Amino acid sequence: MNQNTILSVDGLRTHFYTEQGVVRAVDDISFDVRQGEIVGIVGESGAGKSVATTSILRLIEEPGEIVAGEITYQDTTIVGFDERSDGTLVPKDEMLTNRQMRSQVRGNEIAIIFQDPMESLNPVYTVGNQLQEFIELNRDLSGSAAKKEGIDVLREVGIPEPEARFGDYPHEFSGGMRQRVLIAMALACRPNLIIADEPTTALDVTVEGQILNLVSDLQEEYGTSFIWVTHDMGVVAEICDRVNVMYLGKIVEQGPVDEIFYDTKHPYTKALLESVPRPDRTVDELNPIVGTMPSAIDPPRGCRFHTRCPDAREACREVDPQFVDVSETPDTEHRTACIKYDDVGYWDSVPLEHASEQDTSYIDEDQRPENRDLEQTEGEP
Amino acid sequence: MATTEGQLDGKDGGGEPQIGWRHTFQQVKGDPTARFGLYVIAIATSIAVFSAVDANLSRATMGVYPDYTIGEWLPVLENPERMPPPTEMEPYQPPVFAEGGSWANPLGTDQAGRDYLSRIIYGARVSMAVGFFATFLGLTGGVLIGAVAGYYGGRIDDVLMRFVEIIYSIPALVLVIVFTVFVSGGNPDVIYAVLGVGIATIPVFSRIIRSRVLSVREMDYIEAARAAGVKDRNIIRRHVIPNSFAPVLVYATLQIGFAILIVAGLSFLGYGAQPPTPDWGQMLNHAHGQMHVNPWMSIWPGVAILITIMGFNLFGDGLQDALDPRIDN
């Protein structure tokens, strides 16, 4: 593992125990974050991205539970389990208590920016009041010093007339301005790592661009690390250093952003890239991913993507793909979980006829891939 | 009117009334019935407050110093020199407009010859104090229990709400009477009635706020506060309760009128205010034997209760409309 690693997530599983069954929202994911980099977590809605990030802050609520895995932030154990002789997992002794999480980690070490700027500010208080609350809580500043700091941070995130705006209520701000306020609230606590949970999804593209530039600038200035959760490959290309692609609770591909874009390995990543317009490529038609993501209560056997994968073969239904290193140079650390790149018989296997052999009730009639030529897979790696 | 502001309020709160007290006040002002209710409350409250300064206590109590009144903190009551000596008074004097009435006792006198107008004015003090204190008690207890139960959920929720439902399953009047008799040790007084009514209203308040808290706790700003390391106690106090408070406030306004009514009923039954404390319900108790001979003795306290409660109800309805974004005047 790299020396600069500040956060490492190893084999994290977060499950939700619902009446319908166990939702394996996050099922054995591992990734790390190094000092000063922006790590992307990409995937469709419901892939488990937000659950993964809230697990890092241990903000998972009933009926959810972190059932396995290890999360280490610098030298502290946020989540860790010891296996007892009877095979059950018990939390490690050195794991932070809830009180320690609250006072030592949340806010001052790891902050989070939520998805919806409209909902993330308390409507009954002024923006300044909330900002000041967070500053007083996480830094040794009080009263007027905290207020001054709050105004400074608002200025820094590009809010005009911060002294006047400090006393305004959230509903008096536009969406983009509110998102800036949320970023200010995260920054004001001087965290070492900021988790941004789809912070620009609710904004229009021009504002999104401004926010992304702002984040890049601030990140250069403070050297803060980011985990950037998004479903937008464009945003990933814009700001991320390394990327984790998630599908149905698992990370399917992981690597530096250039590798992910220009040396795409996993069919899901490929499909994601093909389903969004890209300025660097002209295509006649976008190629959206067929169908919807299966339920995380009863995920497909074998590779979880095989029900929708254009490259799926018989073997994909049986073999649970392992993470394999597909780096071409030793230091790129490009990994993917697809049996194409593993020696488990993918190439000898028969292509899957999705429409005839699979439950396709979730696929729209006119989108069924009966006529799609499944033989035309990528060349051998 | 501030229509645009109102729409903004509604939209920003996700369809829930959450912000803009100034706007709410504007709406209440623009609603004639609510405004009327507010005036009635204002008049009744000022009568209650200033009666201690001005009205003739000795005329209300025939010089018998009340051993307990809720307004005892007002210094004038502690100063017997301010009280004029009791004058000679005839019992059962009719009001001024009836035959034999005089301006000396505009509403007549009661069975002991005490001035009825003074007693009605003093009665306002007891009633208003009863209404406010009992409601404040129920509101404070109910909001704390309901907010904690709703915020934490799970077992805490179960325990607290089952406890509250036990209280709720006992008829309010029975609960209050039993409480009054037990706690007072056989010497009922209005303070026990107030406590009893307060406890009896905890369930409704806690259920109202809990149902709001269940949706408020899912809001992102609560999650954001947790993620920033705010203590649960402060999240409940600063973020959860203020955002869940609107329906509680409406109910509290209506509840004040209801508490006045219940305590008047208790006094009527002899479990509330005790003589010589002037209280409307107790006055009704003394008057009901005279219903046919001296009907005015029953009518004056009845009218006083009616007007006061109507004031609270009209204001409460207006407040409800003002806080409901779907109704915009």
GROMACS .gro file of C-alpha atoms in nm, chain A residues 54 57 59 61 102 106-107 110-112 114-116 118-125 129-130 133-134 137-138 170-172 178, chain B residues 8-9 12-14 18-19 151 217-232 234 237-240 242-243:
model
   62
   54THR     CA    1  -2.174   0.694   0.476
   57LEU     CA    2  -1.836   0.800   0.870
   59LEU     CA    3  -2.355   0.703   0.974
   61GLU     CA    4  -2.871   0.372   1.049
  102ARG     CA    5  -1.837   1.221   1.667
  106ARG     CA    6  -1.681   1.361   1.184
  107GLY     CA    7  -1.648   1.716   1.064
  110ILE     CA    8  -1.367   1.376   0.744
  111ALA     CA    9  -1.645   1.603   0.625
  112ILE     CA   10  -1.924   1.526   0.384
  114PHE     CA   11  -2.451   1.600   0.051
  115GLN     CA   12  -2.626   1.558  -0.278
  116ASP     CA   13  -2.915   1.797  -0.253
  118MET     CA   14  -3.192   2.234  -0.132
  119GLU     CA   15  -3.233   1.987   0.151
  120SER     CA   16  -2.899   2.002   0.324
  121LEU     CA   17  -2.945   2.334   0.498
  122ASN     CA   18  -3.179   2.377   0.790
  123PRO     CA   19  -3.451   2.617   0.673
  124VAL     CA   20  -3.513   2.770   1.016
  125TYR     CA   21  -3.163   2.909   1.066
  129ASN     CA   22  -2.584   3.046   1.209
  130GLN     CA   23  -2.532   2.693   1.079
  133GLU     CA   24  -2.231   2.609   1.467
  134PHE     CA   25  -2.011   2.376   1.265
  137LEU     CA   26  -1.789   2.256   1.706
  138ASN     CA   27  -1.490   2.146   1.506
  170PRO     CA   28  -3.118   2.919   0.292
  171HIS     CA   29  -3.428   2.990   0.083
  172GLU     CA   30  -3.277   3.323  -0.014
  178ARG     CA   31  -2.636   2.685  -0.160
  389LEU     CA   32  -4.164   3.051  -0.150
  390ASP     CA   33  -4.212   2.933   0.204
  393ASP     CA   34  -3.870   2.568   0.022
  394GLY     CA   35  -4.004   2.369   0.308
  395GLY     CA   36  -4.079   2.079   0.075
  399GLN     CA   37  -4.124   2.547   0.831
  400ILE     CA   38  -4.012   2.901   0.792
  532TYR     CA   39  -3.554   1.083   1.656
  598ARG     CA   40  -3.511   1.325   1.089
  599GLU     CA   41  -3.471   1.192   0.735
  600MET     CA   42  -3.385   1.537   0.603
  601ASP     CA   43  -3.036   1.588   0.470
  602TYR     CA   44  -2.963   1.871   0.709
  603ILE     CA   45  -3.003   1.632   1.001
  604GLU     CA   46  -2.761   1.391   0.833
  605ALA     CA   47  -2.532   1.684   0.762
  606ALA     CA   48  -2.536   1.785   1.127
  607ARG     CA   49  -2.457   1.429   1.231
  608ALA     CA   50  -2.178   1.412   0.977
  609ALA     CA   51  -2.033   1.733   1.117
  610GLY     CA   52  -2.017   1.575   1.460
  611VAL     CA   53  -2.306   1.757   1.629
  612LYS     CA   54  -2.427   1.582   1.944
  613ASP     CA   55  -2.764   1.410   1.927
  615ASN     CA   56  -2.810   1.942   2.005
  618ARG     CA   57  -3.279   2.077   2.023
  619ARG     CA   58  -3.152   2.289   1.737
  620HIS     CA   59  -3.255   2.105   1.425
  621VAL     CA   60  -3.531   1.855   1.489
  623PRO     CA   61  -3.775   2.377   1.547
  624ASN     CA   62  -3.857   2.208   1.218
   0.00000   0.00000   0.00000
